[in-house]
Amino acid sequence: MDHDALNRLQWRCTRRALLELDLILGKFLVEEFPGLSEAEQQVFAVLADMEDHDLWPLVNGTEECKDAQQARVVAMLRKSEVRRPL
Amino acid sequence: MSIPVRKFDAVIVGAGGAGLRAAIQLSEAGLKTAVLSKVFPTRSHTVAAQGGVSASLGNSEQDHWHWHMYDTVKGSDWLGDQDAIEFMCKKAPEVVVELEHFGMPFDRTDEGKIYQRPFGGHMSNFGEKPVRRACAAADRTGHAMLHALYQRNVRANTQFFVEWMALDLIRDEDGQVLGVIALEMETGEVVAFHAKATIFATGGAGRIFYSSTNAFINTGDGLGMAARAGIPLEDMEFWQFHPTGVAGAGVLITEGVRGEGGILRNSSGERFMERYAPNAKDLASRDVVSRAMVTEINEGRGCGPNKDFVLLDITHLDPATIMKRLPGIREISIQFAGIDPIKAPIPVVPTCHYQMGGIPTNYKGQVIADASGAPVTGFYAAGECACASVHGANRLGTNSLLDLLVFGKSSGDTVIEDMASMPKEHKPLPTNFADRTLARLSRLENQTNGASVNDTRLAMQRTMQNHCGVFRFQDKLEEGVQKILEIEKQVAITEIKDKSKVWNTARVEALELDNLIEVAKATMVCANARKESRGAHVRDDAPDTAEFPNGRNDKEWHKHTLWQRDGNKLSYKPVNMTPLSVETIALKTRSY
Ligand SMILES: Cc1cc2nc3c(=O)[nH]c(=O)nc-3n(C[C@H](O)[C@H](O)[C@H](O)COP(=O)(O)OP(=O)(O)OC[C@H]3O[C@@H](n4cnc5c(N)ncnc54)[C@H](O)[C@@H]3O)c2cc1C
């Protein structure tokens, strides 16, 4: 992904409607995203463009992801834990 | 240097509930209206609201707007303006039904009416007993509301500028507001939006605190822009803290968890709320629970290695109940606290949630810059960024979504009214209108040996949290003022490494910090000055006494604070105690 696309993705991952997704997507982008295959990166970008109330239930596991390709990336997001010190 | 100029009848900054509601009025009246937003409209923070929107529809039991008004005045600890509160509560049924007609999928009763549920502080018959007044769409009220408002705007041909960040107000020598200067993130281009009317609906600034339930977008841009343009900010000492944010991350754990039997415990496992609120216990009102938690922590009964949080315990509940009644809570605890709440309690702390103060307006949405009550020509504000003031010293749950609808609409109506007496042509822009903004951008561009944006923001957030939190202490506040003024010097020399034009998020974050620091300064200075306890502003040196119940001192402090950026000057203006049609709700001690 080029510089501009990555910067745009960063904005869309960290200016969400829900704080939950700001935290999870923001951290994922820094820590996991660079290690994904190009195809997986594209899938992540599609997920990041989803509405918060569609994406959040997938990420927190209250809904199942129907798309197999997306499910793999969603599974990674589900495993991600964001803890901040007080 | 000159920048491109686009002309509109009206420009609205913000596409959350307030901005979208205002835009409907303007576009449907045929005005050429631009709406700017940092994000796609339905990603605005209004989406996060779950609880509902209040209106005395009386669908499930008898209710009356006058009772709603009483609750709101009392909730505000008598700091809310009674003309604005009457206006809001009276209009509530109308704007909620209107929203239903816009397509909002409210939950319904068996007879097909809007279903209503009880919510803290909303009572019948002037405080007698809880009443069902909150209208909701499952746990997605804000989301459903934004979608309904957005669709209506699409129909009305509102022109959206998505992923544009407004940088500054344009104000001429007469003090008239003539639009905004904004940055298109996709191109990095800076453009002026020249308008006869400018409405700010930029939402809250909860990110000034380290622990916040607010999403990252809430950086108080509208407040920063207003302050830089010489407009004062009102009642900035009043911030509502939600008792149960996940310690560290801030993510909200809904009140419903305590409703289902969740218990707050200190380091020795004691259910401490029994001592503070023997009847309501863990279900006491937000401010009472938050203060009790902080007292436990301050007195050394906090949990964890640093004894800096308490525990929310649901391990005694049946796991099946947790999964069924509290969907997502287990996952939130695992993801943000590393705790499975079926097996262990969740670490929580009182967390910044809502900004009661803001840009001073009257109930028509006109911005009022001084005690004379005269509006700033061409400038309006609505929603969380504005202070009408209906929430006074403490907001009631579900009254904020109502505020967006009522004052979004009324600010739109007022623009239409005011526009009728304005000249047909736009008032010309001053020749140097973009200078200050361009200088600010160029300073950032050329800064060397400067301060890191992340470090500076973090220092500000920590300072606000430690010096101006739920419980406030004279010495801490005084020290806090000094610290924030030091941090301001760092904000003035922030440096970014990425100098690219397109999608430069580093630049945008630095510009957001310029706004956050204005709000932080205002908050600290106002809180230091108000030497009483009222609503959400609670000082250790203003305790509950016979002379001053709850620490509230009406004789000296029953007034609104106005903070001016220039010199951090404070002035005060009286609270409006003259409702539009009913009698004054006289000062009384607030007790539930
Ligand atoms: C977790 C949570 C739950 C809540 N639940 C409830 C509830 O149940 N009931 C209730 O009444 N209240 C609730 N509240 C409070 C309520 O949701 C907010 O006060 C309200 O939604 C704010 O709406 P708004 O239209 O003022 O601003 P927002 O919805 O925050 O929108 C602000 C808009 O301004 C834009 N913007 C900001 N700065 C700029 C800029 N510089 N340039 C361009 N655009 C800009 C943003 O892009 C956005 O479109 C809750 C709050 C939180 C945090």
XYZ file of C-alpha atoms and ligand atoms in Angstrom:
731
model
C 0.000 0.000 0.000
C 1.421 3.409 -0.899
C 2.001 6.303 1.488
C -1.222 8.148 0.667
C -3.453 5.084 0.843
C -1.891 4.065 4.129
C -2.370 7.526 5.605
C -5.987 7.545 4.515
C -6.464 4.147 6.093
C -4.914 5.440 9.286
C -7.400 8.309 9.422
C -10.305 5.950 8.835
C -9.069 3.545 11.496
C -8.603 6.163 14.195
C -11.515 8.539 13.617
C -14.359 6.102 14.150
C -17.781 6.601 15.662
C -16.952 4.102 18.418
C -13.963 4.397 20.739
C -13.771 0.581 20.791
C -12.892 0.544 17.104
C -10.498 3.508 17.318
C -8.520 1.514 19.853
C -8.585 -1.855 18.122
C -8.136 -0.776 14.510
C -5.506 1.802 15.424
C -3.394 -0.733 17.236
C -3.892 -3.396 14.575
C -2.767 -1.017 11.867
C 0.523 -0.393 13.631
C 1.242 -3.866 14.943
C -0.325 -6.423 12.608
C -1.142 -4.747 9.324
C 2.451 -4.476 8.009
C 2.811 -8.263 8.331
C -0.336 -9.096 6.324
C -0.277 -10.273 2.721
C -1.376 -7.743 0.132
C -4.710 -9.529 -0.267
C -5.286 -9.495 3.476
C -4.411 -5.812 3.606
C -7.095 -5.142 1.002
C -9.613 -7.125 3.037
C -8.719 -5.108 6.107
C -9.197 -1.867 4.172
C -12.686 -3.021 3.159
C -13.528 -3.872 6.771
C -12.248 -0.492 7.906
C -14.664 1.176 5.508
C -17.656 -0.552 7.093
C -20.032 1.299 9.397
C -19.143 0.962 13.047
C -22.345 -0.814 13.966
C -21.746 -3.395 11.237
C -18.092 -3.949 12.043
C -18.152 -3.859 15.842
C -20.425 -6.914 16.330
C -18.052 -8.897 14.094
C -14.989 -7.756 16.003
C -16.442 -8.412 19.426
C -17.868 -11.728 18.386
C -21.557 -11.075 18.963
C -22.102 -11.717 15.244
C -20.436 -14.189 12.907
C -18.645 -13.062 9.771
C -20.124 -14.716 6.675
C -17.397 -13.918 4.194
C -14.559 -16.480 4.514
C -11.795 -14.090 3.507
C -13.011 -11.418 5.872
C -13.467 -13.987 8.628
C -9.713 -14.615 8.723
C -8.882 -10.955 9.261
C -11.799 -10.550 11.676
C -10.434 -13.458 13.701
C -7.146 -11.581 14.049
C -8.983 -8.438 15.123
C -10.936 -10.452 17.678
C -7.773 -11.723 19.248
C -6.315 -8.287 19.565
C -6.336 -6.934 23.094
C -5.906 -3.265 23.803
C -4.852 -2.454 27.299
C -3.666 0.936 28.383
C -2.038 1.679 31.695
C -3.927 4.057 33.942
C -1.428 34.942 0.145
C -4.845 34.146 -1.226
C -6.769 30.885 -1.119
C -9.698 29.622 -3.207
C -13.110 30.819 -2.008
C -16.416 28.951 -2.291
C -19.685 30.732 -1.645
C -22.701 29.313 0.154
C -25.714 30.787 1.875
C -24.835 28.767 4.953
C -22.011 26.545 6.097
C -22.427 24.002 8.874
C -19.360 22.504 10.503
C -20.271 19.061 11.808
C -22.451 16.239 10.517
C -23.478 14.615 13.777
C -27.029 14.822 15.089
C -26.986 18.581 15.602
C -25.375 19.477 12.267
C -27.575 17.157 10.237
C -30.739 18.379 11.938
C -29.792 21.999 11.250
C -28.947 21.178 7.628
C -32.417 19.748 7.006
C -34.016 23.067 7.978
C -31.728 25.061 5.703
C -31.733 22.799 2.665
C -35.479 22.275 2.791
C -35.892 26.054 2.876
C -33.910 26.192 -0.366
C -30.722 27.678 1.038
C -27.464 26.635 -0.571
C -25.945 24.746 2.331
C -22.520 23.158 2.794
C -21.903 20.662 5.596
C -18.264 19.955 6.485
C -17.207 16.896 8.433
C -13.933 15.303 9.435
C -15.534 11.928 8.746
C -18.404 10.463 6.757
C -21.580 11.809 8.463
C -22.711 8.442 9.814
C -19.322 8.028 11.479
C -19.944 10.988 13.737
C -19.829 10.283 17.438
C -23.609 10.535 17.813
C -23.548 6.924 16.587
C -22.196 5.850 19.985
C -25.350 6.907 21.856
C -27.305 3.888 22.956
C -29.604 4.907 25.806
C -32.177 6.977 24.010
C -33.712 10.390 23.509
C -36.108 11.937 26.006
C -39.569 13.384 25.290
C -42.678 13.585 27.446
C -44.808 11.707 24.931
C -46.664 9.983 27.736
C -47.032 6.820 25.663
C -46.696 4.377 28.557
C -47.904 6.528 31.437
C -48.864 10.113 32.121
C -46.115 12.645 31.463
C -45.796 16.398 30.890
C -43.130 18.684 29.412
C -43.284 20.789 32.598
C -42.189 17.761 34.661
C -39.371 17.161 32.176
C -38.390 20.798 32.553
C -38.330 20.494 36.328
C -36.099 17.397 36.159
C -33.713 19.143 33.773
C -33.437 22.268 35.955
C -32.862 20.115 39.009
C -30.397 17.867 37.170
C -28.483 20.989 36.085
C -28.188 21.941 39.769
C -30.056 25.135 38.853
C -27.288 26.330 36.526
C -29.306 25.659 33.363
C -31.092 28.626 31.745
C -34.787 28.211 32.349
C -35.920 29.855 29.095
C -33.808 27.379 27.087
C -34.855 24.415 29.217
C -38.537 25.209 28.811
C -38.023 25.610 25.081
C -36.261 22.248 24.802
C -38.673 20.208 26.925
C -41.748 21.727 25.310
C -40.397 21.026 21.817
C -39.293 17.481 22.634
C -42.457 15.621 21.576
C -42.582 17.538 18.295
C -38.973 16.856 17.291
C -39.128 13.196 18.277
C -42.309 12.587 16.296
C -40.747 14.474 13.393
C -37.743 12.174 13.602
C -40.122 9.225 13.469
C -41.544 10.675 10.257
C -38.014 10.987 8.882
C -37.858 7.193 9.199
C -36.341 6.592 12.647
C -37.123 2.974 13.620
C -38.098 3.547 17.255
C -38.955 0.541 19.446
C -42.727 0.249 19.703
C -45.393 -0.711 22.187
C -47.967 -3.384 21.327
C -50.315 -0.642 20.142
C -47.634 0.654 17.782
C -46.715 3.772 19.741
C -43.088 4.736 20.463
C -41.959 2.570 23.388
C -40.516 4.500 26.343
C -38.326 3.388 29.210
C -37.190 4.988 32.451
C -33.792 6.700 32.705
C -31.929 8.214 35.668
C -33.253 11.578 36.863
C -36.433 11.587 34.746
C -39.454 11.713 37.069
C -43.164 12.377 37.015
C -45.030 15.077 38.907
C -42.045 17.312 39.768
C -39.657 14.717 41.101
C -42.086 12.243 42.632
C -41.226 8.932 40.980
C -39.424 7.639 37.887
C -41.253 8.025 34.591
C -40.824 6.326 31.207
C -39.541 9.102 28.984
C -36.623 7.675 26.965
C -37.341 6.674 23.360
C -34.850 4.266 21.832
C -34.111 2.141 18.785
C -32.742 -0.994 20.470
C -29.190 -0.169 21.619
C -28.536 1.778 18.427
C -30.457 4.978 19.014
C -27.732 7.377 17.883
C -26.887 5.254 14.861
C -30.507 5.017 13.734
C -30.994 8.720 14.326
C -28.014 9.721 12.203
C -29.119 7.473 9.369
C -32.616 8.933 9.356
C -31.247 12.504 9.394
C -28.635 11.774 6.743
C -31.173 10.276 4.327
C -33.408 13.276 4.760
C -30.481 15.545 3.898
C -29.662 13.574 0.781
C -33.260 14.096 -0.298
C -32.970 17.818 0.384
C -29.743 18.151 -1.638
C -27.491 19.222 1.198
C -23.946 19.442 -0.113
C -21.501 17.424 1.991
C -17.762 18.009 2.225
C -16.561 14.787 3.767
C -13.105 14.457 5.302
C -12.685 18.191 5.385
C -11.404 19.799 8.548
C -12.461 23.334 9.407
C -9.441 25.223 10.742
C -10.639 28.691 11.689
C -13.601 31.027 11.725
C -13.547 34.035 9.434
C -14.527 37.103 11.421
C -14.264 40.678 10.181
C -13.495 43.920 11.999
C -17.130 44.377 13.034
C -17.034 40.975 14.673
C -19.339 39.486 12.043
C -18.720 35.838 11.126
C -18.346 35.259 7.377
C -17.592 31.540 7.150
C -14.685 29.208 7.812
C -11.329 28.211 6.414
C -11.008 24.471 5.898
C -8.514 21.828 4.857
C -9.403 19.074 2.416
C -7.553 16.036 3.703
C -7.469 14.208 0.403
C -5.620 17.014 -1.367
C -4.164 19.096 1.435
C -5.806 22.132 -0.136
C -6.910 25.036 2.086
C -10.177 26.685 1.021
C -12.438 29.425 2.362
C -16.164 28.756 2.719
C -17.725 32.191 2.466
C -21.202 32.185 3.965
C -23.855 34.508 5.341
C -24.427 32.131 8.223
C -22.082 29.692 9.937
C -23.369 26.999 12.294
C -20.967 25.073 14.518
C -22.053 21.542 15.444
C -18.628 20.048 16.089
C -19.462 17.909 19.141
C -17.541 17.508 22.386
C -13.922 17.644 23.491
C -13.749 14.648 25.823
C -10.256 13.785 24.594
C -8.744 16.483 26.809
C -8.814 13.830 29.568
C -6.669 10.721 29.691
C -9.609 8.504 30.598
C -12.486 9.239 28.253
C -15.458 7.352 26.854
C -15.276 9.634 23.829
C -13.923 8.471 20.492
C -10.679 10.029 19.218
C -12.577 12.471 17.004
C -13.822 14.538 19.974
C -11.081 17.142 19.972
C -13.186 20.256 20.547
C -12.381 21.861 17.202
C -15.386 24.177 17.296
C -14.406 25.444 20.723
C -10.810 26.006 19.673
C -11.861 27.905 16.543
C -14.336 30.034 18.479
C -11.793 30.819 21.194
C -9.158 31.850 18.649
C -11.729 34.165 17.064
C -12.309 35.939 20.366
C -15.566 34.205 21.322
C -15.694 33.215 25.015
C -16.451 29.688 26.203
C -19.118 29.158 28.850
C -19.138 26.940 31.965
C -16.136 24.881 30.917
C -15.547 23.593 34.465
C -18.504 21.236 34.113
C -17.724 17.773 32.730
C -19.787 14.671 33.415
C -17.882 11.553 34.419
C -19.359 8.137 33.806
C -18.622 5.816 36.752
C -17.724 2.747 34.774
C -15.156 3.211 32.059
C -12.726 0.310 31.669
C -9.586 1.377 33.561
C -7.045 2.686 31.047
C -8.899 2.203 27.769
C -11.933 4.252 28.861
C -14.445 2.111 26.966
C -17.889 2.512 28.492
C -19.465 -0.307 30.488
C -23.160 0.500 30.401
C -25.215 1.237 33.512
C -27.182 -1.858 32.518
C -24.431 -4.009 34.055
C -25.204 -2.632 37.497
C -28.889 -2.834 36.603
C -28.463 -6.570 36.116
C -26.845 -6.931 39.536
C -23.220 -5.886 39.009
C -21.518 -4.754 42.235
C -18.675 -2.295 42.779
C -15.958 -3.520 45.171
C -12.804 -2.038 46.674
C -9.460 -3.717 47.396
C -10.825 -5.654 50.360
C -13.762 -6.898 48.326
C -16.196 -4.634 50.174
C -19.385 -3.518 48.430
C -18.565 0.087 49.291
C -21.637 1.714 47.750
C -23.624 0.441 50.726
C -21.830 3.057 52.797
C -22.399 5.954 50.394
C -25.940 5.262 49.179
C -27.613 2.756 51.512
C -30.796 2.625 49.413
C -29.793 2.927 45.783
C -26.340 1.368 46.408
C -24.601 0.625 43.087
C -27.504 2.174 41.187
C -27.182 5.649 42.703
C -26.820 8.527 40.236
C -23.666 8.870 38.141
C -22.060 11.660 40.143
C -22.673 9.939 43.487
C -21.161 6.655 42.320
C -18.195 8.375 40.656
C -17.383 10.343 43.806
C -17.653 7.260 45.997
C -15.234 5.407 43.711
C -12.710 8.231 43.799
C -12.989 8.488 47.583
C -12.190 4.775 47.870
C -9.164 5.212 45.606
C -7.973 8.390 47.368
C -8.231 6.717 50.755
C -6.050 3.828 49.661
C -8.719 1.207 49.018
C -8.205 1.072 45.262
C -7.166 -2.147 43.515
C -4.181 -3.229 41.461
C -0.478 -2.563 42.012
C -1.032 1.211 42.018
C -4.363 1.033 43.880
C -5.869 3.240 41.189
C -9.105 1.530 40.148
C -12.034 -0.347 41.692
C -13.735 -3.526 40.531
C -17.075 -4.137 38.885
C -18.061 -7.638 39.871
C -20.510 -9.805 37.943
C -18.920 -13.159 38.766
C -21.952 -14.026 40.929
C -24.299 -13.759 37.955
C -25.241 -16.795 35.913
C -22.968 -16.830 32.807
C -26.044 -17.472 30.681
C -27.608 -14.260 32.018
C -24.447 -12.312 31.252
C -24.375 -13.581 27.684
C -28.068 -12.986 27.135
C -28.722 -9.726 28.946
C -25.369 -8.037 28.532
C -24.235 -8.906 25.029
C -20.751 -7.718 24.215
C -19.776 -6.912 27.808
C -17.751 -10.079 28.207
C -15.941 -9.387 24.959
C -15.272 -5.746 25.903
C -13.774 -6.871 29.214
C -11.571 -9.426 27.529
C -10.426 -7.076 24.773
C -9.865 -3.950 26.855
C -9.056 -5.250 30.335
C -7.766 -8.753 29.638
C -10.368 -10.035 32.089
C -13.103 -12.598 31.576
C -15.867 -11.120 33.757
C -17.429 -14.541 34.255
C -14.306 -15.487 36.188
C -12.957 -12.201 37.562
C -14.200 -8.645 38.195
C -13.646 -5.816 35.692
C -11.282 -2.921 36.629
C -13.153 0.377 36.238
C -12.655 4.096 36.941
C -14.868 7.176 36.569
C -14.282 8.329 33.021
C -14.884 11.640 31.255
C -18.100 11.358 29.277
C -19.827 14.632 28.407
C -19.043 18.335 28.154
C -21.757 20.537 29.634
C -20.132 23.855 28.720
C -19.294 25.225 25.297
C -19.887 28.083 22.878
C -22.452 30.371 24.544
C -25.777 30.541 22.720
C -29.374 31.492 23.408
C -32.196 29.013 22.770
C -32.418 30.181 19.175
C -28.902 28.935 18.523
C -27.412 32.425 18.131
C -23.939 32.777 19.617
C -23.867 35.321 22.440
C -20.394 36.626 23.157
C -21.022 38.887 26.137
C -23.344 39.587 29.039
C -25.368 42.091 26.971
C -27.087 39.219 25.178
C -26.431 40.606 21.690
C -25.819 37.864 19.103
C -22.626 37.632 17.039
C -23.911 38.334 13.531
C -23.689 35.292 11.281
C -22.640 32.794 13.971
C -24.700 29.957 15.457
C -23.961 26.775 17.406
C -25.840 23.652 18.461
C -25.250 20.280 20.103
C -22.477 19.273 22.474
C -20.165 22.099 21.322
C -22.767 24.673 22.349
C -23.932 25.850 25.748
C -27.566 27.010 25.506
C -27.440 26.307 28.525
C -29.787 23.403 29.123
C -27.479 21.012 30.969
C -26.070 23.544 33.406
C -23.760 21.840 35.877
C -24.905 18.308 35.087
C -26.685 16.693 32.134
C -29.454 14.144 32.489
C -29.034 11.006 30.386
C -30.969 11.123 27.058
C -31.190 14.925 27.176
C -28.227 15.319 24.863
C -29.769 13.634 21.836
C -32.803 15.803 22.516
C -30.591 18.901 22.612
C -29.245 17.993 19.136
C -32.717 17.747 17.646
C -34.207 20.819 19.299
C -31.292 23.214 18.937
C -30.173 21.817 15.589
C -33.619 22.654 14.311
C -33.963 26.010 16.071
C -30.543 27.219 14.925
C -31.584 26.366 11.359
C -34.870 28.232 11.781
C -33.069 31.250 13.214
C -30.629 31.341 10.302
C -33.566 31.407 7.897
C -35.192 34.206 9.892
C -32.003 36.269 10.203
C -31.164 35.750 6.540
C -34.399 37.463 5.531
C -33.100 40.777 6.842
C -29.555 40.355 5.473
C -28.372 41.970 2.228
C -28.666 39.711 -0.821
C -24.950 39.897 -1.511
C -22.344 38.319 0.726
C -20.473 40.807 2.867
C -16.950 40.936 1.360
C -14.159 39.019 3.071
C -11.439 41.152 4.645
C -8.285 41.123 2.519
C -6.191 39.434 5.198
C -8.799 36.914 6.318
C -6.594 33.838 5.821
C -3.370 35.238 7.249
C -3.561 33.837 10.752
C -4.529 30.380 9.597
C -1.836 30.259 6.944
C 0.711 31.459 9.473
C -0.329 28.671 11.822
C 0.050 26.093 9.048
C 3.381 27.449 7.959
C 4.688 27.501 11.539
C 3.840 23.798 11.793
C 5.379 23.091 8.419
C 8.694 24.749 9.243
C 9.086 23.903 12.920
C 12.383 22.320 13.832
C 13.579 21.027 17.206
C 9.943 21.097 18.259
C 7.707 19.016 20.509
C 6.095 15.702 19.635
C 2.330 15.883 19.125
C 1.722 12.553 20.863
C 3.848 13.361 23.903
C 2.350 16.804 24.287
C -1.216 15.530 24.006
C -0.493 12.823 26.544
C 1.009 15.331 28.976
C -2.115 17.484 28.621
C -4.439 14.509 29.142
C -2.558 13.328 32.212
C -2.566 16.814 33.690
C -6.307 17.193 33.187
C -6.959 13.778 34.685
C -4.757 14.286 37.746
C -5.564 17.909 38.472
C -9.121 18.396 37.293
C -10.897 15.049 37.633
C -14.025 13.931 39.467
C -12.883 15.399 42.785
C -11.072 18.712 42.733
C -8.592 20.151 45.224
C -7.478 23.770 45.529
C -3.734 23.058 45.466
C -4.036 20.539 42.631
C -6.054 22.990 40.536
C -3.605 25.821 41.072
C -0.734 23.581 40.125
C -2.817 22.316 37.187
C -3.228 25.824 35.785
C 0.549 26.316 35.829
C 1.158 22.936 34.215
C -1.383 23.476 31.450
C 0.143 26.872 30.644
C 3.533 25.161 30.380
C 2.078 22.508 28.078
C 0.537 25.247 25.959
C 4.085 26.410 25.190
C 4.856 22.933 23.855
C 1.704 22.976 21.721
C 2.959 26.204 20.161
C 6.091 24.416 18.917
C 4.781 21.018 17.817
C 6.730 19.477 15.007
C 5.676 16.932 12.374
C 8.050 14.766 10.396
C 5.676 13.936 7.541
C 5.377 17.012 5.322
C 3.337 15.427 2.538
C 0.199 17.194 1.316
C -2.178 14.315 0.749
C -3.845 12.605 3.718
C -1.312 13.945 6.140
C -2.797 12.678 9.399
C 0.168 13.940 11.411
C -0.662 17.486 10.365
C -4.337 17.032 11.187
C -3.522 15.655 14.620
C -1.277 18.620 15.356
C -4.106 20.950 14.323
C -6.531 19.057 16.550
C -4.131 19.522 19.451
C -4.285 23.296 18.862
C -7.995 22.990 19.668
C -7.711 20.537 22.553
C -5.338 22.817 24.429
C -7.815 25.713 24.300
C -10.479 23.523 25.884
C -8.064 22.173 28.474
C -6.966 25.671 29.505
C -10.549 26.891 29.724
C -11.530 23.893 31.840
C -8.662 24.180 34.284
C -8.912 27.952 34.700
C -12.705 27.906 35.177
C -12.541 25.004 37.623
C -9.835 26.712 39.654
C -11.924 29.877 39.883
C -15.288 28.385 40.901
C -14.941 28.023 44.653
C -18.061 25.964 45.281
C -19.354 22.502 44.451
C -22.210 22.292 41.963
C -23.384 19.381 39.828
C -20.382 17.725 38.257
C -17.896 20.261 39.667
C -17.020 18.978 43.136
C -14.361 20.573 45.277
C -12.845 19.129 48.370
C -12.759 22.595 49.946
C -16.486 23.132 49.325
C -18.016 20.269 51.273
C -21.627 19.617 52.251
C -22.491 21.875 55.225
C -25.693 23.223 56.783
C -24.990 26.651 55.292
C -24.001 25.245 51.881
C -25.838 21.971 51.221
C -23.809 19.804 48.795
C -21.193 22.557 48.919
C -23.285 24.753 46.629
C -23.019 28.494 47.287
C -25.823 30.248 45.429
C -25.131 33.651 46.884
C -21.731 33.891 45.250
C -21.765 31.302 42.491
C -25.213 31.042 40.961
C -23.837 32.369 37.655
C -22.310 31.227 34.372
C -18.579 31.445 33.806
C -17.242 32.996 30.601
C -13.602 32.287 29.707
C -11.724 34.408 27.178
C -8.662 32.989 25.508
C -6.961 36.355 25.562
C -5.202 36.445 28.934
C -7.354 33.613 30.313
C -9.763 36.278 31.520
C -12.927 35.262 33.331
C -16.221 37.059 33.594
C -19.626 35.920 34.753
C -23.212 36.296 33.626
C -26.476 35.575 35.426
C -28.405 32.334 35.021
C -31.701 32.863 33.216
C -34.402 32.219 35.799
C -37.285 33.442 33.629
C -38.932 30.638 31.706
C -40.881 31.523 28.574
C -44.358 30.818 29.881
C -44.326 29.130 33.300
C -43.151 30.244 36.706
C -39.523 30.172 37.786
C -38.379 26.893 39.256
C -36.952 28.337 42.447
C -33.531 27.395 43.814
C -33.582 24.326 46.017
C -31.081 21.836 47.354
C -30.600 19.021 44.882
C -31.295 15.643 46.427
C -32.669 12.410 45.012
C -20.495 6.336 24.620
C -21.503 7.453 24.624
C -22.851 7.166 24.781
C -23.812 8.197 24.805
N -25.141 7.888 24.953
C -26.079 8.881 24.934
C -27.482 8.586 25.021
O -27.882 7.435 25.095
N -28.365 9.603 25.016
C -27.974 10.915 24.914
O -28.827 11.793 24.904
N -26.657 11.223 24.803
C -25.712 10.243 24.813
N -24.371 10.568 24.699
C -24.000 11.954 24.376
C -24.322 12.264 22.904
O -24.128 11.117 22.131
C -23.468 13.381 22.323
O -23.492 14.472 23.187
C -24.001 13.831 20.963
O -24.147 12.747 20.118
C -23.150 14.887 20.307
O -23.702 15.185 19.036
P -23.219 16.400 18.155
O -24.075 16.448 16.931
O -23.126 17.615 18.989
O -21.723 16.015 17.780
P -21.103 14.686 17.099
O -22.074 13.627 16.829
O -19.915 14.366 17.912
O -20.652 15.233 15.691
C -19.631 16.180 15.538
C -19.443 16.412 14.061
O -18.552 17.503 13.868
C -17.579 17.158 12.906
N -16.401 17.965 13.176
C -15.784 18.166 14.362
N -14.738 18.989 14.193
C -14.697 19.327 12.887
C -13.851 20.138 12.082
N -12.813 20.796 12.604
N -14.100 20.227 10.776
C -15.132 19.554 10.211
N -15.972 18.783 10.925
C -15.753 18.673 12.233
C -17.391 15.673 13.053
O -16.854 15.129 11.888
C -18.835 15.232 13.302
O -19.506 15.103 12.090
C -23.395 9.544 24.679
C -22.050 9.836 24.517
C -21.094 8.807 24.502
C -19.656 9.155 24.359
